[in-house]
mmCIF file of C-alpha atoms in Angstrom:
data_model
loop_
_atom_site.group_PDB
_atom_site.id
_atom_site.type_symbol
_atom_site.label_atom_id
_atom_site.label_comp_id
_atom_site.label_asym_id
_atom_site.label_seq_id
_atom_site.Cartn_x
_atom_site.Cartn_y
_atom_site.Cartn_z
ATOM 1 C CA UNK A 1 -26.347 11.777 -4.294
ATOM 2 C CA UNK A 2 -28.333 12.310 -7.568
ATOM 3 C CA UNK A 3 -29.501 9.498 -9.901
ATOM 4 C CA UNK A 4 -27.545 11.384 -12.632
ATOM 5 C CA UNK A 5 -24.285 10.297 -10.659
ATOM 6 C CA UNK A 6 -24.997 6.688 -11.334
ATOM 7 C CA UNK A 7 -24.227 4.658 -14.332
ATOM 8 C CA UNK A 8 -25.103 0.752 -15.021
ATOM 9 C CA UNK A 9 -23.013 -0.934 -17.590
ATOM 10 C CA UNK A 10 -23.272 -4.687 -18.894
ATOM 11 C CA UNK A 11 -19.902 -4.944 -20.786
ATOM 12 C CA UNK A 12 -16.367 -5.604 -19.811
ATOM 13 C CA UNK A 13 -14.351 -2.405 -19.000
ATOM 14 C CA UNK A 14 -10.544 -1.754 -18.651
ATOM 15 C CA UNK A 15 -10.032 0.006 -15.496
ATOM 16 C CA UNK A 16 -8.963 3.058 -17.523
ATOM 17 C CA UNK A 17 -12.319 3.154 -19.462
ATOM 18 C CA UNK A 18 -14.105 2.826 -16.064
ATOM 19 C CA UNK A 19 -12.337 5.420 -14.149
ATOM 20 C CA UNK A 20 -12.949 7.743 -16.868
ATOM 21 C CA UNK A 21 -16.618 6.900 -17.190
ATOM 22 C CA UNK A 22 -17.259 7.384 -13.447
ATOM 23 C CA UNK A 23 -15.086 10.592 -13.593
ATOM 24 C CA UNK A 24 -17.316 11.744 -16.560
ATOM 25 C CA UNK A 25 -20.377 11.507 -14.036
ATOM 26 C CA UNK A 26 -18.357 13.995 -11.821
ATOM 27 C CA UNK A 27 -17.630 16.167 -14.646
ATOM 28 C CA UNK A 28 -20.957 16.165 -16.166
ATOM 29 C CA UNK A 29 -22.300 17.377 -12.597
ATOM 30 C CA UNK A 30 -20.067 20.201 -12.603
ATOM 31 C CA UNK A 31 -18.172 18.946 -9.668
ATOM 32 C CA UNK A 32 -14.622 18.767 -11.050
ATOM 33 C CA UNK A 33 -12.304 20.211 -13.736
ATOM 34 C CA UNK A 34 -11.443 17.399 -16.469
ATOM 35 C CA UNK A 35 -7.973 17.269 -15.076
ATOM 36 C CA UNK A 36 -9.127 15.538 -12.039
ATOM 37 C CA UNK A 37 -9.954 12.614 -14.338
ATOM 38 C CA UNK A 38 -6.565 12.315 -15.449
ATOM 39 C CA UNK A 39 -5.330 12.636 -11.854
ATOM 40 C CA UNK A 40 -7.303 9.663 -10.997
ATOM 41 C CA UNK A 41 -6.123 7.524 -13.860
ATOM 42 C CA UNK A 42 -2.497 8.405 -12.887
ATOM 43 C CA UNK A 43 -2.986 7.741 -9.585
ATOM 44 C CA UNK A 44 -3.617 4.059 -10.598
ATOM 45 C CA UNK A 45 -0.689 4.039 -12.814
ATOM 46 C CA UNK A 46 1.376 5.458 -10.116
ATOM 47 C CA UNK A 47 0.445 3.581 -7.056
ATOM 48 C CA UNK A 48 -1.050 0.326 -8.462
ATOM 49 C CA UNK A 49 -4.579 -1.060 -8.320
ATOM 50 C CA UNK A 50 -4.798 -0.694 -4.731
ATOM 51 C CA UNK A 51 -8.031 1.307 -5.217
ATOM 52 C CA UNK A 52 -9.668 -2.105 -5.683
ATOM 53 C CA UNK A 53 -10.082 -2.220 -1.806
ATOM 54 C CA UNK A 54 -12.309 -5.185 -1.427
ATOM 55 C CA UNK A 55 -13.452 -8.024 -3.747
ATOM 56 C CA UNK A 56 -15.608 -6.616 -6.393
ATOM 57 C CA UNK A 57 -15.306 -2.970 -4.994
ATOM 58 C CA UNK A 58 -12.903 -0.150 -5.985
ATOM 59 C CA UNK A 59 -12.862 3.719 -5.099
ATOM 60 C CA UNK A 60 -11.295 5.915 -7.580
ATOM 61 C CA UNK A 61 -10.138 9.381 -6.513
ATOM 62 C CA UNK A 62 -7.345 12.034 -6.589
ATOM 63 C CA UNK A 63 -5.934 14.581 -4.473
ATOM 64 C CA UNK A 64 -8.407 17.059 -2.830
ATOM 65 C CA UNK A 65 -7.859 20.647 -4.144
ATOM 66 C CA UNK A 66 -7.817 22.808 -7.141
ATOM 67 C CA UNK A 67 -9.124 20.219 -9.777
ATOM 68 C CA UNK A 68 -12.240 19.978 -7.623
ATOM 69 C CA UNK A 69 -15.116 22.387 -7.634
ATOM 70 C CA UNK A 70 -17.341 20.729 -5.008
ATOM 71 C CA UNK A 71 -17.643 17.595 -3.033
ATOM 72 C CA UNK A 72 -19.394 14.980 -4.881
ATOM 73 C CA UNK A 73 -19.769 10.859 -5.331
ATOM 74 C CA UNK A 74 -20.551 8.932 -8.416
ATOM 75 C CA UNK A 75 -20.976 5.322 -8.889
ATOM 76 C CA UNK A 76 -20.825 2.684 -11.527
ATOM 77 C CA UNK A 77 -22.056 -0.777 -11.407
ATOM 78 C CA UNK A 78 -20.678 -2.891 -14.192
ATOM 79 C CA UNK A 79 -22.314 -6.526 -14.198
ATOM 80 C CA UNK A 80 -19.680 -7.924 -16.717
ATOM 81 C CA UNK A 81 -16.772 -6.490 -14.490
ATOM 82 C CA UNK A 82 -13.948 -4.068 -14.694
ATOM 83 C CA UNK A 83 -10.101 -5.601 -14.842
ATOM 84 C CA UNK A 84 -8.037 -3.700 -12.408
ATOM 85 C CA UNK A 85 -5.330 -6.392 -12.417
ATOM 86 C CA UNK A 86 -5.979 -6.696 -8.799
ATOM 87 C CA UNK A 87 -6.669 -9.827 -6.642
ATOM 88 C CA UNK A 88 -10.125 -8.142 -6.041
ATOM 89 C CA UNK A 89 -10.959 -8.521 -9.733
ATOM 90 C CA UNK A 90 -13.465 -8.504 -11.292
ATOM 91 C CA UNK A 91 -14.669 -5.153 -9.890
ATOM 92 C CA UNK A 92 -18.487 -4.774 -10.356
ATOM 93 C CA UNK A 93 -18.906 -1.545 -7.989
ATOM 94 C CA UNK A 94 -16.772 1.512 -8.751
ATOM 95 C CA UNK A 95 -17.124 4.678 -6.619
ATOM 96 C CA UNK A 96 -15.219 7.921 -7.513
ATOM 97 C CA UNK A 97 -15.222 10.910 -5.031
ATOM 98 C CA UNK A 98 -13.889 14.163 -5.082
ATOM 99 C CA UNK A 99 -13.362 16.688 -2.273
ATOM 100 C CA UNK A 100 -12.293 20.156 -1.687
ATOM 101 C CA UNK A 101 -10.251 19.437 1.473
ATOM 102 C CA UNK A 102 -9.042 16.539 3.271
ATOM 103 C CA UNK A 103 -11.614 16.786 6.115
ATOM 104 C CA UNK A 104 -14.750 17.465 3.991
ATOM 105 C CA UNK A 105 -15.389 13.787 2.886
ATOM 106 C CA UNK A 106 -15.320 12.347 6.244
ATOM 107 C CA UNK A 107 -18.999 11.662 6.419
ATOM 108 C CA UNK A 108 -18.909 10.119 2.812
ATOM 109 C CA UNK A 109 -16.219 7.681 3.920
ATOM 110 C CA UNK A 110 -17.613 6.644 7.262
ATOM 111 C CA UNK A 111 -21.018 6.097 5.491
ATOM 112 C CA UNK A 112 -19.344 4.044 2.849
ATOM 113 C CA UNK A 113 -17.296 2.105 5.646
ATOM 114 C CA UNK A 114 -20.967 1.069 6.972
ATOM 115 C CA UNK A 115 -22.270 0.351 3.695
ATOM 116 C CA UNK A 116 -19.445 -2.010 2.669
ATOM 117 C CA UNK A 117 -19.582 -3.927 5.870
ATOM 118 C CA UNK A 118 -22.297 -5.632 4.122
ATOM 119 C CA UNK A 119 -20.724 -8.728 2.934
ATOM 120 C CA UNK A 120 -23.204 -9.272 0.056
ATOM 121 C CA UNK A 121 -23.305 -5.818 -1.167
ATOM 122 C CA UNK A 122 -21.753 -6.896 -4.472
ATOM 123 C CA UNK A 123 -24.192 -9.578 -5.101
ATOM 124 C CA UNK A 124 -27.137 -6.994 -4.375
ATOM 125 C CA UNK A 125 -25.443 -4.593 -6.880
ATOM 126 C CA UNK A 126 -25.267 -7.330 -9.560
ATOM 127 C CA UNK A 127 -28.924 -7.928 -9.054
ATOM 128 C CA UNK A 128 -29.842 -4.128 -9.990
ATOM 129 C CA UNK A 129 -31.521 -3.795 -13.196
ATOM 130 C CA UNK A 130 -31.643 0.191 -13.321
ATOM 131 C CA UNK A 131 -30.216 3.179 -11.828
ATOM 132 C CA UNK A 132 -33.199 3.451 -9.576
ATOM 133 C CA UNK A 133 -32.335 0.094 -7.983
ATOM 134 C CA UNK A 134 -28.786 1.182 -7.595
ATOM 135 C CA UNK A 135 -29.802 4.209 -5.945
ATOM 136 C CA UNK A 136 -32.105 2.297 -3.679
ATOM 137 C CA UNK A 137 -29.528 -0.222 -2.598
ATOM 138 C CA UNK A 138 -26.714 2.630 -1.991
ATOM 139 C CA UNK A 139 -28.133 5.869 -1.257
ATOM 140 C CA UNK A 140 -31.785 5.797 -0.161
ATOM 141 C CA UNK A 141 -31.806 6.584 3.517
ATOM 142 C CA UNK A 142 -28.194 7.534 3.523
ATOM 143 C CA UNK A 143 -26.226 10.801 3.232
ATOM 144 C CA UNK A 144 -23.804 9.971 0.504
ATOM 145 C CA UNK B 1 -0.531 4.064 23.278
ATOM 146 C CA UNK B 2 0.390 2.726 19.902
ATOM 147 C CA UNK B 3 0.658 4.977 17.142
ATOM 148 C CA UNK B 4 -0.687 3.544 13.864
ATOM 149 C CA UNK B 5 -0.725 4.917 10.333
ATOM 150 C CA UNK B 6 -3.198 3.984 7.640
ATOM 151 C CA UNK B 7 -1.416 4.770 4.279
ATOM 152 C CA UNK B 8 -2.807 5.206 0.725
ATOM 153 C CA UNK B 9 -1.857 7.118 -2.365
ATOM 154 C CA UNK B 10 -3.142 10.511 -1.093
ATOM 155 C CA UNK B 11 -3.999 9.803 2.429
ATOM 156 C CA UNK B 12 -7.731 10.644 2.182
ATOM 157 C CA UNK B 13 -9.561 7.867 0.451
ATOM 158 C CA UNK B 14 -8.839 4.159 1.093
ATOM 159 C CA UNK B 15 -6.724 4.929 4.138
ATOM 160 C CA UNK B 16 -9.435 6.830 5.872
ATOM 161 C CA UNK B 17 -11.658 3.712 5.342
ATOM 162 C CA UNK B 18 -8.732 1.568 6.703
ATOM 163 C CA UNK B 19 -8.321 4.102 9.708
ATOM 164 C CA UNK B 20 -11.998 3.802 10.613
ATOM 165 C CA UNK B 21 -11.865 0.095 10.659
ATOM 166 C CA UNK B 22 -8.434 -0.192 12.461
ATOM 167 C CA UNK B 23 -9.609 2.266 15.271
ATOM 168 C CA UNK B 24 -12.549 0.027 15.724
ATOM 169 C CA UNK B 25 -10.606 -3.239 15.979
ATOM 170 C CA UNK B 26 -8.179 -1.721 18.607
ATOM 171 C CA UNK B 27 -10.894 -0.436 20.478
ATOM 172 C CA UNK B 28 -12.708 -3.755 20.576
ATOM 173 C CA UNK B 29 -9.390 -5.375 21.788
ATOM 174 C CA UNK B 30 -9.059 -2.845 24.433
ATOM 175 C CA UNK B 31 -5.721 -1.640 22.985
ATOM 176 C CA UNK B 32 -5.102 1.919 23.205
ATOM 177 C CA UNK B 33 -4.067 3.234 19.846
ATOM 178 C CA UNK B 34 -4.192 6.419 17.940
ATOM 179 C CA UNK B 35 -4.866 5.799 14.216
ATOM 180 C CA UNK B 36 -4.143 8.375 11.653
ATOM 181 C CA UNK B 37 -3.847 8.591 7.836
ATOM 182 C CA UNK B 38 -1.194 9.542 5.601
ATOM 183 C CA UNK B 39 0.077 9.421 2.016
ATOM 184 C CA UNK B 40 2.497 7.113 0.624
ATOM 185 C CA UNK B 41 4.759 9.948 -0.604
ATOM 186 C CA UNK B 42 5.005 11.767 2.783
ATOM 187 C CA UNK B 43 5.250 8.359 5.031
ATOM 188 C CA UNK B 44 8.602 8.082 6.598
ATOM 189 C CA UNK B 45 7.688 5.788 9.281
ATOM 190 C CA UNK B 46 9.375 8.002 11.917
ATOM 191 C CA UNK B 47 6.236 9.326 13.463
ATOM 192 C CA UNK B 48 4.280 6.079 14.283
ATOM 193 C CA UNK B 49 4.912 2.318 15.576
ATOM 194 C CA UNK B 50 3.304 0.385 12.673
ATOM 195 C CA UNK B 51 1.970 0.976 9.204
ATOM 196 C CA UNK B 52 -1.120 -0.676 7.779
ATOM 197 C CA UNK B 53 -1.624 -0.431 3.947
ATOM 198 C CA UNK B 54 -2.334 -2.174 0.638
ATOM 199 C CA UNK B 55 0.043 -4.749 -0.930
ATOM 200 C CA UNK B 56 1.237 -2.359 -3.714
ATOM 201 C CA UNK B 57 2.001 0.483 -1.343
ATOM 202 C CA UNK B 58 3.189 -1.905 1.259
ATOM 203 C CA UNK B 59 5.987 -3.304 -0.930
ATOM 204 C CA UNK B 60 7.264 0.463 -1.767
ATOM 205 C CA UNK B 61 7.029 1.218 1.880
ATOM 206 C CA UNK B 62 9.026 -1.737 3.171
ATOM 207 C CA UNK B 63 12.097 -0.692 1.303
ATOM 208 C CA UNK B 64 11.815 2.822 3.040
ATOM 209 C CA UNK B 65 10.705 2.420 6.545
ATOM 210 C CA UNK B 66 12.166 0.586 9.503
ATOM 211 C CA UNK B 67 8.966 -0.184 11.368
ATOM 212 C CA UNK B 68 6.594 -3.086 10.637
ATOM 213 C CA UNK B 69 4.521 -2.515 7.423
ATOM 214 C CA UNK B 70 1.480 -4.598 7.556
ATOM 215 C CA UNK B 71 -0.395 -5.475 4.406
ATOM 216 C CA UNK B 72 -4.146 -5.656 4.268
ATOM 217 C CA UNK B 73 -5.939 -7.193 1.105
ATOM 218 C CA UNK B 74 -9.465 -6.216 1.976
ATOM 219 C CA UNK B 75 -9.849 -2.784 3.354
ATOM 220 C CA UNK B 76 -13.322 -3.412 4.628
ATOM 221 C CA UNK B 77 -12.805 -6.967 5.948
ATOM 222 C CA UNK B 78 -13.335 -6.635 9.752
ATOM 223 C CA UNK B 79 -12.089 -10.224 10.227
ATOM 224 C CA UNK B 80 -8.741 -9.893 8.158
ATOM 225 C CA UNK B 81 -7.916 -6.612 9.913
ATOM 226 C CA UNK B 82 -8.638 -7.972 13.319
ATOM 227 C CA UNK B 83 -6.396 -10.967 12.576
ATOM 228 C CA UNK B 84 -3.824 -8.831 11.338
ATOM 229 C CA UNK B 85 -3.724 -6.426 14.362
ATOM 230 C CA UNK B 86 -3.853 -9.487 16.543
ATOM 231 C CA UNK B 87 -0.739 -10.971 14.929
ATOM 232 C CA UNK B 88 0.956 -7.473 15.126
ATOM 233 C CA UNK B 89 0.131 -7.302 18.707
ATOM 234 C CA UNK B 90 1.636 -10.938 19.682
ATOM 235 C CA UNK B 91 4.675 -10.207 17.645
ATOM 236 C CA UNK B 92 5.222 -7.084 19.353
ATOM 237 C CA UNK B 93 5.118 -8.285 22.853
ATOM 238 C CA UNK B 94 7.757 -10.892 22.122
ATOM 239 C CA UNK B 95 10.437 -8.108 21.000
#
């Protein structure tokens, strides 16, 4: 995880704007082809906002495979919130990940499970004032 | 041995997260269970005893499968998952 994979927003975003923004971080990092972002958007349109997995937290992703160049993770923290039309709205922490095959990202998901067991993680994210703060909270001392 | 499936859109993201949580809960309860993941398109319900998934996908699946479909609102809330698993196990023994 690099600090360039993080963005901090202080404006209300629609889920589509937010998924595109977090997808762009993966794109700028050379980890995906642009089509992967469209696939992440389509996934929400097709399957509903279930990617909002917990109050304040969502994880966007699409299928592993040809639209992915390398395994990567990006993260947006939005202080104002993102509307996913989910019971878990407003979303303040939006992850996106991409992986070349279904087994490769296991480490990421299990680290994420540990991280998200912290009930106060959203409150802590809202206290972040910079990318550095976010990096420290989520990624320092972790393998993500 | 109970065969459990955690399901999300592609079977790699939230379902993996849910699988980790579910396996932990079954282990803690001392119930022998094998939790695997699947994507909503391939899930048939023919190869497992129970499905755990999100509300949106759960409604889709309920129309298609004959086994219990249990809806989890918060995929990282161990308490909710534990409650839902316990409820499932209680109803299961009544049958």
